[in-house]
CSV table of C-alpha atoms and ligand atoms in Angstrom, one decimal:
chain,number,residue,atom,x,y,z
W,1,MET,CA,83.7,119.9,103.5
W,2,ASN,CA,87.1,121.1,103.1
W,3,GLY,CA,88.1,121.4,99.5
W,4,ALA,CA,84.4,121.4,97.4
W,5,ALA,CA,83.8,122.7,94.3
W,6,PRO,CA,81.2,125.3,95.9
W,7,GLY,CA,78.4,124.2,93.1
W,8,ASN,CA,78.0,121.0,95.0
W,9,VAL,CA,77.4,121.9,98.3
W,10,ASP,CA,74.2,121.2,97.6
W,11,GLN,CA,74.4,117.6,96.7
W,12,ILE,CA,77.0,117.1,99.7
W,13,GLU,CA,74.4,118.5,102.0
W,14,TYR,CA,71.7,116.1,100.7
W,15,TRP,CA,74.0,113.3,100.2
W,16,ASN,CA,75.3,114.0,104.0
W,17,GLY,CA,71.7,114.6,104.9
W,18,ASP,CA,68.0,111.9,105.9
W,19,ILE,CA,68.2,111.1,102.9
W,20,GLY,CA,72.1,109.0,103.2
W,21,GLN,CA,71.5,107.4,106.9
W,22,ARG,CA,68.4,106.4,104.7
W,23,TRP,CA,70.7,105.0,101.9
W,24,ALA,CA,73.1,103.3,104.5
W,25,ARG,CA,70.5,101.8,106.2
W,26,ASN,CA,69.5,99.6,103.1
W,27,GLN,CA,72.7,99.0,102.2
W,28,ASP,CA,71.7,95.1,100.8
W,29,ARG,CA,68.5,95.8,99.4
W,30,MET,CA,70.1,98.8,97.6
W,31,ASP,CA,72.8,96.0,95.8
W,32,GLN,CA,70.2,93.5,95.2
W,33,ALA,CA,68.3,95.2,93.2
W,34,PHE,CA,71.0,96.4,91.4
W,35,GLN,CA,72.7,93.2,91.3
W,36,PRO,CA,72.3,92.5,86.9
W,37,LEU,CA,73.3,96.2,86.6
W,38,THR,CA,76.5,95.8,88.7
W,39,ALA,CA,77.1,92.2,87.1
W,40,ALA,CA,76.7,94.2,83.8
W,41,LEU,CA,79.0,96.9,84.3
W,42,ILE,CA,81.6,93.9,85.7
W,43,GLU,CA,81.3,92.6,83.3
W,44,HIS,CA,82.7,95.5,80.5
W,45,ALA,CA,85.1,96.9,82.4
W,46,VAL,CA,87.4,94.2,82.6
W,47,PRO,CA,89.1,94.1,86.0
W,48,ARG,CA,92.4,92.9,85.2
W,49,ARG,CA,94.7,90.9,88.6
W,50,GLY,CA,97.4,94.2,90.2
W,51,GLU,CA,95.3,97.7,88.6
W,52,ARG,CA,94.6,100.3,90.6
W,53,ALA,CA,90.4,101.7,89.9
W,54,ALA,CA,89.0,104.7,91.3
W,55,ASP,CA,85.6,103.8,92.8
W,56,ILE,CA,83.8,107.3,91.7
W,57,GLY,CA,80.7,108.5,94.3
W,58,CYS,CA,81.1,104.4,95.8
W,59,GLY,CA,78.5,105.2,98.2
W,60,CYS,CA,78.1,101.6,100.8
W,61,GLY,CA,81.3,100.6,98.7
W,62,ASP,CA,79.4,97.6,97.0
W,63,LEU,CA,81.6,97.5,93.2
W,64,SER,CA,84.0,99.0,95.3
W,65,LEU,CA,84.1,95.3,97.1
W,66,LEU,CA,83.4,93.9,93.9
W,67,LEU,CA,86.7,95.1,92.6
W,68,ALA,CA,88.6,94.7,95.6
W,69,ASP,CA,88.4,90.7,95.1
W,70,ARG,CA,88.6,90.9,91.1
W,71,LEU,CA,92.0,93.2,91.7
W,72,GLY,CA,93.2,90.4,94.0
W,73,ALA,CA,95.9,91.2,97.0
W,74,GLU,CA,98.2,93.8,94.2
W,75,GLY,CA,95.7,95.6,93.2
W,76,ARG,CA,94.4,98.8,94.7
W,77,VAL,CA,91.1,100.3,95.0
W,78,PHE,CA,90.5,104.7,95.8
W,79,ALA,CA,86.7,104.8,97.0
W,80,VAL,CA,86.3,108.5,96.9
W,81,ASP,CA,82.2,109.9,98.3
W,82,VAL,CA,81.1,113.1,99.6
W,83,SER,CA,78.2,111.0,101.8
W,84,ARG,CA,80.0,110.3,105.3
W,85,PRO,CA,76.7,107.6,106.6
W,86,MET,CA,77.7,105.6,102.6
W,87,LEU,CA,81.1,105.7,102.9
W,88,ASP,CA,81.4,104.9,106.9
W,89,ARG,CA,78.6,101.4,105.8
W,90,GLY,CA,81.4,100.0,103.7
W,91,ARG,CA,84.2,100.5,105.8
W,92,ALA,CA,81.9,98.7,107.8
W,93,ARG,CA,81.3,95.6,105.5
W,94,GLN,CA,85.2,95.8,104.5
W,95,GLY,CA,86.0,95.3,108.0
W,96,THR,CA,83.3,92.4,108.6
W,97,LEU,CA,84.2,90.8,105.0
W,98,ALA,CA,88.3,90.5,106.6
W,99,GLU,CA,87.1,89.2,110.4
W,100,ALA,CA,85.5,86.4,107.9
W,101,SER,CA,88.1,86.0,105.7
W,102,ALA,CA,91.4,87.6,106.6
W,103,GLY,CA,94.1,86.5,104.2
W,104,ALA,CA,92.3,86.5,101.2
W,105,ASP,CA,93.6,87.5,97.8
W,106,ARG,CA,91.5,90.9,98.4
W,107,ALA,CA,93.3,94.7,97.6
W,108,VAL,CA,93.3,97.1,99.7
W,109,ILE,CA,90.7,99.6,99.9
W,110,ASP,CA,91.2,103.0,100.2
W,111,TRP,CA,87.7,105.1,101.7
W,112,GLN,CA,88.0,108.8,100.9
W,113,GLU,CA,85.5,111.1,101.9
W,114,ALA,CA,85.6,113.9,99.2
W,115,ASP,CA,83.8,116.0,96.5
W,116,ALA,CA,85.9,113.7,93.1
W,117,ALA,CA,85.3,117.1,90.9
W,118,ALA,CA,87.8,118.8,93.7
W,119,TRP,CA,90.1,116.4,94.9
W,120,PRO,CA,94.3,116.4,94.3
W,121,PHE,CA,94.3,113.4,92.6
W,122,PRO,CA,97.5,111.3,92.3
W,123,GLU,CA,98.5,112.5,88.2
W,124,GLY,CA,98.3,109.0,86.2
W,125,ALA,CA,97.7,107.4,89.0
W,126,PHE,CA,94.9,105.1,87.7
W,127,ASP,CA,94.0,102.4,85.4
W,128,LEU,CA,89.9,102.4,85.6
W,129,LEU,CA,87.6,104.7,86.8
W,130,ILE,CA,84.6,104.0,87.2
W,131,SER,CA,80.9,104.5,89.0
W,132,ARG,CA,77.9,102.9,89.6
W,133,PHE,CA,75.7,105.2,89.2
W,134,GLY,CA,77.9,108.3,91.4
W,135,THR,CA,78.7,111.0,89.1
W,136,MET,CA,75.3,112.0,87.6
W,137,PHE,CA,75.8,115.1,90.5
W,138,PHE,CA,78.3,117.5,89.8
W,139,ALA,CA,77.5,121.2,88.9
W,140,ASP,CA,79.9,121.7,86.4
W,141,PRO,CA,80.5,118.0,85.9
W,142,VAL,CA,83.4,119.6,82.7
W,143,GLN,CA,85.7,120.8,84.6
W,144,ALA,CA,84.2,117.4,87.7
W,145,PHE,CA,85.7,114.9,84.3
W,146,ARG,CA,89.0,117.1,83.8
W,147,ASN,CA,89.6,116.7,87.1
W,148,MET,CA,89.3,112.6,87.5
W,149,ARG,CA,91.0,112.2,83.8
W,150,ARG,CA,94.4,113.4,85.1
W,151,ALA,CA,93.9,110.7,87.5
W,152,LEU,CA,93.7,107.5,85.1
W,153,ARG,CA,97.0,107.1,83.4
W,154,PRO,CA,97.7,107.3,79.9
W,155,GLY,CA,94.7,104.3,78.1
W,156,GLY,CA,93.3,104.2,81.1
W,157,ARG,CA,89.6,103.9,80.9
W,158,LEU,CA,86.9,105.1,82.0
W,159,LEU,CA,83.5,103.4,82.3
W,160,MET,CA,80.0,104.6,84.3
W,161,LEU,CA,77.1,103.0,85.0
W,162,CYS,CA,74.4,106.1,84.4
W,163,TRP,CA,70.6,106.5,84.5
W,164,ARG,CA,69.1,107.0,81.2
W,165,PRO,CA,65.1,108.7,81.0
W,166,MET,CA,63.1,108.7,84.2
W,167,ALA,CA,60.3,107.5,81.8
W,168,ASP,CA,62.5,105.1,80.5
W,169,ASN,CA,63.0,103.6,84.3
W,170,ALA,CA,59.6,102.0,85.6
W,171,TRP,CA,61.4,101.4,89.1
W,172,VAL,CA,60.9,105.5,89.6
W,173,ALA,CA,58.2,106.6,87.0
W,174,VAL,CA,55.8,104.1,87.8
W,175,PRO,CA,54.9,105.2,91.6
W,176,ARG,CA,56.9,109.0,90.8
W,177,ALA,CA,52.9,109.2,89.0
W,178,ALA,CA,51.2,107.3,91.0
W,179,MET,CA,52.1,109.6,93.6
W,180,LEU,CA,50.8,112.1,91.2
W,181,GLN,CA,47.8,111.9,91.5
W,182,VAL,CA,47.3,112.8,95.1
W,183,VAL,CA,50.5,116.0,95.8
W,184,PRO,CA,51.3,118.9,93.8
W,185,ALA,CA,53.4,118.7,91.0
W,186,PRO,CA,56.9,120.3,91.0
W,187,ASP,CA,57.5,123.1,89.1
W,188,PRO,CA,59.4,121.5,86.3
W,189,ALA,CA,63.0,121.3,87.1
W,190,PRO,CA,65.8,122.7,84.3
W,191,PRO,CA,67.1,120.2,82.2
W,192,HIS,CA,69.8,117.8,83.1
W,193,VAL,CA,70.1,119.6,86.6
W,194,PRO,CA,72.5,117.1,88.5
W,195,GLY,CA,70.0,114.4,89.5
W,196,PRO,CA,69.5,110.7,88.8
W,197,PHE,CA,68.6,111.8,85.4
W,198,ALA,CA,70.9,114.2,84.8
W,199,PHE,CA,73.1,111.9,82.5
W,200,GLY,CA,69.7,110.9,80.7
W,201,ASP,CA,71.3,112.0,77.0
W,202,ALA,CA,74.4,109.7,75.2
W,203,ALA,CA,74.8,112.8,73.0
W,204,ARG,CA,75.1,115.4,75.9
W,205,VAL,CA,77.0,113.2,77.9
W,206,GLY,CA,79.6,112.6,75.3
W,207,ALA,CA,80.5,116.2,74.8
W,208,ILE,CA,80.8,116.3,78.0
W,209,LEU,CA,84.0,113.8,78.2
W,210,ALA,CA,84.4,115.2,75.7
W,211,ARG,CA,85.1,118.1,76.6
W,212,ALA,CA,86.8,117.1,79.6
W,213,GLY,CA,90.0,115.3,77.7
W,214,PHE,CA,88.6,111.7,76.4
W,215,THR,CA,88.4,108.9,74.0
W,216,GLY,CA,87.2,106.6,72.9
W,217,VAL,CA,84.1,107.7,73.8
W,218,ALA,CA,81.3,105.2,73.0
W,219,SER,CA,77.5,104.3,74.6
W,220,THR,CA,75.5,101.1,75.3
W,221,ALA,CA,72.7,101.1,76.5
W,222,ILE,CA,71.8,97.7,79.0
W,223,ALA,CA,68.0,97.2,81.1
W,224,ALA,CA,67.1,94.2,83.0
W,225,ALA,CA,63.9,93.9,84.8
W,226,LEU,CA,64.9,94.9,88.2
W,227,ASN,CA,63.4,93.2,91.8
W,228,ALA,CA,62.5,96.6,92.5
W,229,PHE,CA,63.9,96.9,96.3
W,230,ALA,CA,62.0,93.8,97.3
W,231,THR,CA,63.6,91.7,100.3
W,232,GLY,CA,60.3,89.6,101.5
W,233,SER,CA,59.5,86.1,100.1
W,234,THR,CA,56.1,85.9,100.2
W,235,ASP,CA,54.2,88.9,97.6
W,236,ALA,CA,52.3,91.0,100.0
W,237,ALA,CA,55.7,91.7,101.5
W,238,ALA,CA,57.8,92.5,98.9
W,239,LEU,CA,54.7,95.0,97.8
W,240,ASP,CA,55.4,96.1,101.4
W,241,ASP,CA,59.1,96.9,100.5
W,242,ALA,CA,58.6,98.1,97.3
W,243,VAL,CA,56.1,100.9,98.5
W,244,GLN,CA,57.8,100.8,101.5
W,245,PHE,CA,61.4,102.4,99.1
W,246,ALA,CA,59.9,104.3,96.5
W,247,THR,CA,57.9,106.1,99.3
W,248,GLU,CA,61.0,107.1,101.4
W,249,LEU,CA,63.7,106.6,99.9
W,250,GLY,CA,63.6,105.9,95.9
W,251,PRO,CA,63.9,109.6,93.9
W,252,ALA,CA,60.4,109.6,93.8
W,253,SER,CA,59.9,110.0,97.3
W,254,VAL,CA,61.4,113.4,96.4
W,255,LEU,CA,57.8,114.5,95.7
W,256,LEU,CA,56.2,113.3,99.8
W,257,ARG,CA,59.1,115.6,101.7
W,258,ASP,CA,57.1,118.2,102.5
W,259,VAL,CA,53.4,116.8,102.6
W,260,ASP,CA,51.5,116.5,106.0
W,261,ASP,CA,50.1,113.2,107.1
W,262,ALA,CA,46.9,112.3,105.8
W,263,MET,CA,48.3,113.6,101.8
W,264,ARG,CA,51.0,111.1,102.4
W,265,ALA,CA,48.9,108.2,103.0
W,266,ARG,CA,46.8,108.9,99.8
W,267,ALA,CA,50.3,108.9,98.1
W,268,VAL,CA,51.1,105.9,99.6
W,269,ALA,CA,48.7,103.8,99.2
W,270,ALA,CA,48.6,105.6,95.3
W,271,VAL,CA,51.9,104.7,95.0
W,272,ARG,CA,50.5,100.6,96.4
W,273,ALA,CA,48.1,100.7,93.7
W,274,ALA,CA,49.9,100.9,91.3
W,275,LEU,CA,53.2,99.2,92.3
W,276,ARG,CA,50.1,95.4,93.0
W,277,ASP,CA,50.5,93.3,89.4
W,278,ARG,CA,54.1,93.9,89.6
W,279,ALA,CA,54.4,91.3,92.4
W,280,GLY,CA,54.7,88.6,91.9
W,281,GLY,CA,57.0,84.9,92.6
W,282,GLY,CA,57.4,86.6,96.5
W,283,ARG,CA,59.3,89.3,93.8
W,284,ALA,CA,58.2,92.9,92.8
W,285,THR,CA,60.4,93.4,89.6
W,286,LEU,CA,59.8,97.1,87.5
W,287,ASP,CA,62.6,97.9,84.5
W,288,ALA,CA,65.6,100.0,84.1
W,289,ALA,CA,67.2,101.6,82.3
W,290,CYS,CA,71.1,102.7,81.6
W,291,TRP,CA,73.7,104.1,79.9
W,292,LEU,CA,77.3,102.7,80.3
W,293,PHE,CA,80.7,104.7,79.0
W,294,THR,CA,82.8,104.0,79.0
W,295,ALA,CA,86.2,105.8,77.2
W,296,GLU,CA,89.7,106.1,77.5
W,297,ASN,CA,92.7,108.8,78.7
W,298,PRO,CA,94.1,108.8,75.6
W,299,ALA,CA,97.5,107.9,75.3
W,300,ALA,CA,99.3,110.2,73.0
W,301,ALA,CA,101.1,112.7,75.1
W,302,GLY,CA,99.2,116.6,74.7
W,303,HIS,CA,96.3,115.3,72.5
W,304,ALA,CA,94.1,116.7,75.8
W,305,PRO,CA,93.2,119.5,76.8
U,401,SAM,C1,72.8,107.4,93.4
U,401,SAM,S1,74.4,107.3,94.6
U,401,SAM,C2,75.1,106.2,94.4
U,401,SAM,C3,75.3,104.8,95.4
U,401,SAM,C4,77.1,103.5,95.3
U,401,SAM,N1,77.8,103.7,93.8
U,401,SAM,C5,75.8,102.8,94.3
U,401,SAM,O1,75.7,102.6,93.3
U,401,SAM,O2,75.1,102.2,95.3
U,401,SAM,C6,74.9,108.5,93.9
U,401,SAM,C7,76.4,108.9,95.2
U,401,SAM,O3,77.3,109.9,94.5
U,401,SAM,C8,77.7,110.1,95.7
U,401,SAM,N2,77.8,112.0,95.8
U,401,SAM,C9,77.7,112.7,95.3
U,401,SAM,N3,78.4,114.4,94.8
U,401,SAM,C10,79.4,113.9,94.6
U,401,SAM,C11,81.0,114.5,94.5
U,401,SAM,N4,80.9,115.4,94.1
U,401,SAM,N5,81.7,113.0,94.7
U,401,SAM,C12,81.4,113.0,94.9
U,401,SAM,N6,80.7,110.8,95.3
U,401,SAM,C13,79.8,112.5,95.7
U,401,SAM,C14,76.6,110.9,96.4
U,401,SAM,O4,77.7,110.4,97.7
U,401,SAM,C15,76.2,108.8,96.1
U,401,SAM,O5,77.1,108.0,97.6
């Protein structure tokens, strides 16, 4: 990808590989599972008609599509992501919606394949920078947020949802602990390595945003019981879905990337046993915990670095 920050190359490769394809194929169930968290993000963002929003790490575009409805035809959404398969899925969804409801009062979405840390955003072009789980992957987060802040108009706002530590997120911690009964534990990762849990420490993220020039930084704890990626209508089907998600797609699945078939089968059985009592009422329910970070681009010229 042209113009990417050199430190982000591994993540760009990762999100364009097998995992990006799997996210694109499973977009529906991911969006359904994240629905209560997305609703909280939108509620806090209060998107207004005619605003211009940039969705950072937009993935398959669920948030971008919801924003497009809120901003109306006078608004604009800039949906940026490094993953081509996920962007393709987003564009296809937008096309389907446009066909189903031509002339709807909906903002245009500009999809952009780019590294948000390095993309030359037009200065002051956006009222709102927003992200659902798309900002924890930068090798140099201060530099990345400095770059994105310049895209905000003075007084423009940032809102982003990020996972709290893994221990607070049973939807990952429970299957991971089960896998670790079978597979060898990986070497401990260095702290704050780019990845889903890199922004678990709210004080650290606050310091990153302040160094990047944001003011009024705040974090709000948000929790929800997720229907853990289950689409089946019976408990057995819900359990199958939850096991498949945990072992093939969710963050814990990296533990099974290089194991042989026999070990994988035992790990999958351990996950099934661990998730069995979470299935009920055709759902598989596990707790999730996030931070909602909010901040703004200072209005006064010369205030920011
Ligand atoms: C956990 S997914 C979330 C996707 C989407 N926001 C959602 O909630 O479904 C993280 C996303 O961040 C994107 N991403 C990672 N590094 C990025 C970067 N440097 N610039 C833009 N997007 C990036 C990935 O490609 C991926 O789509």
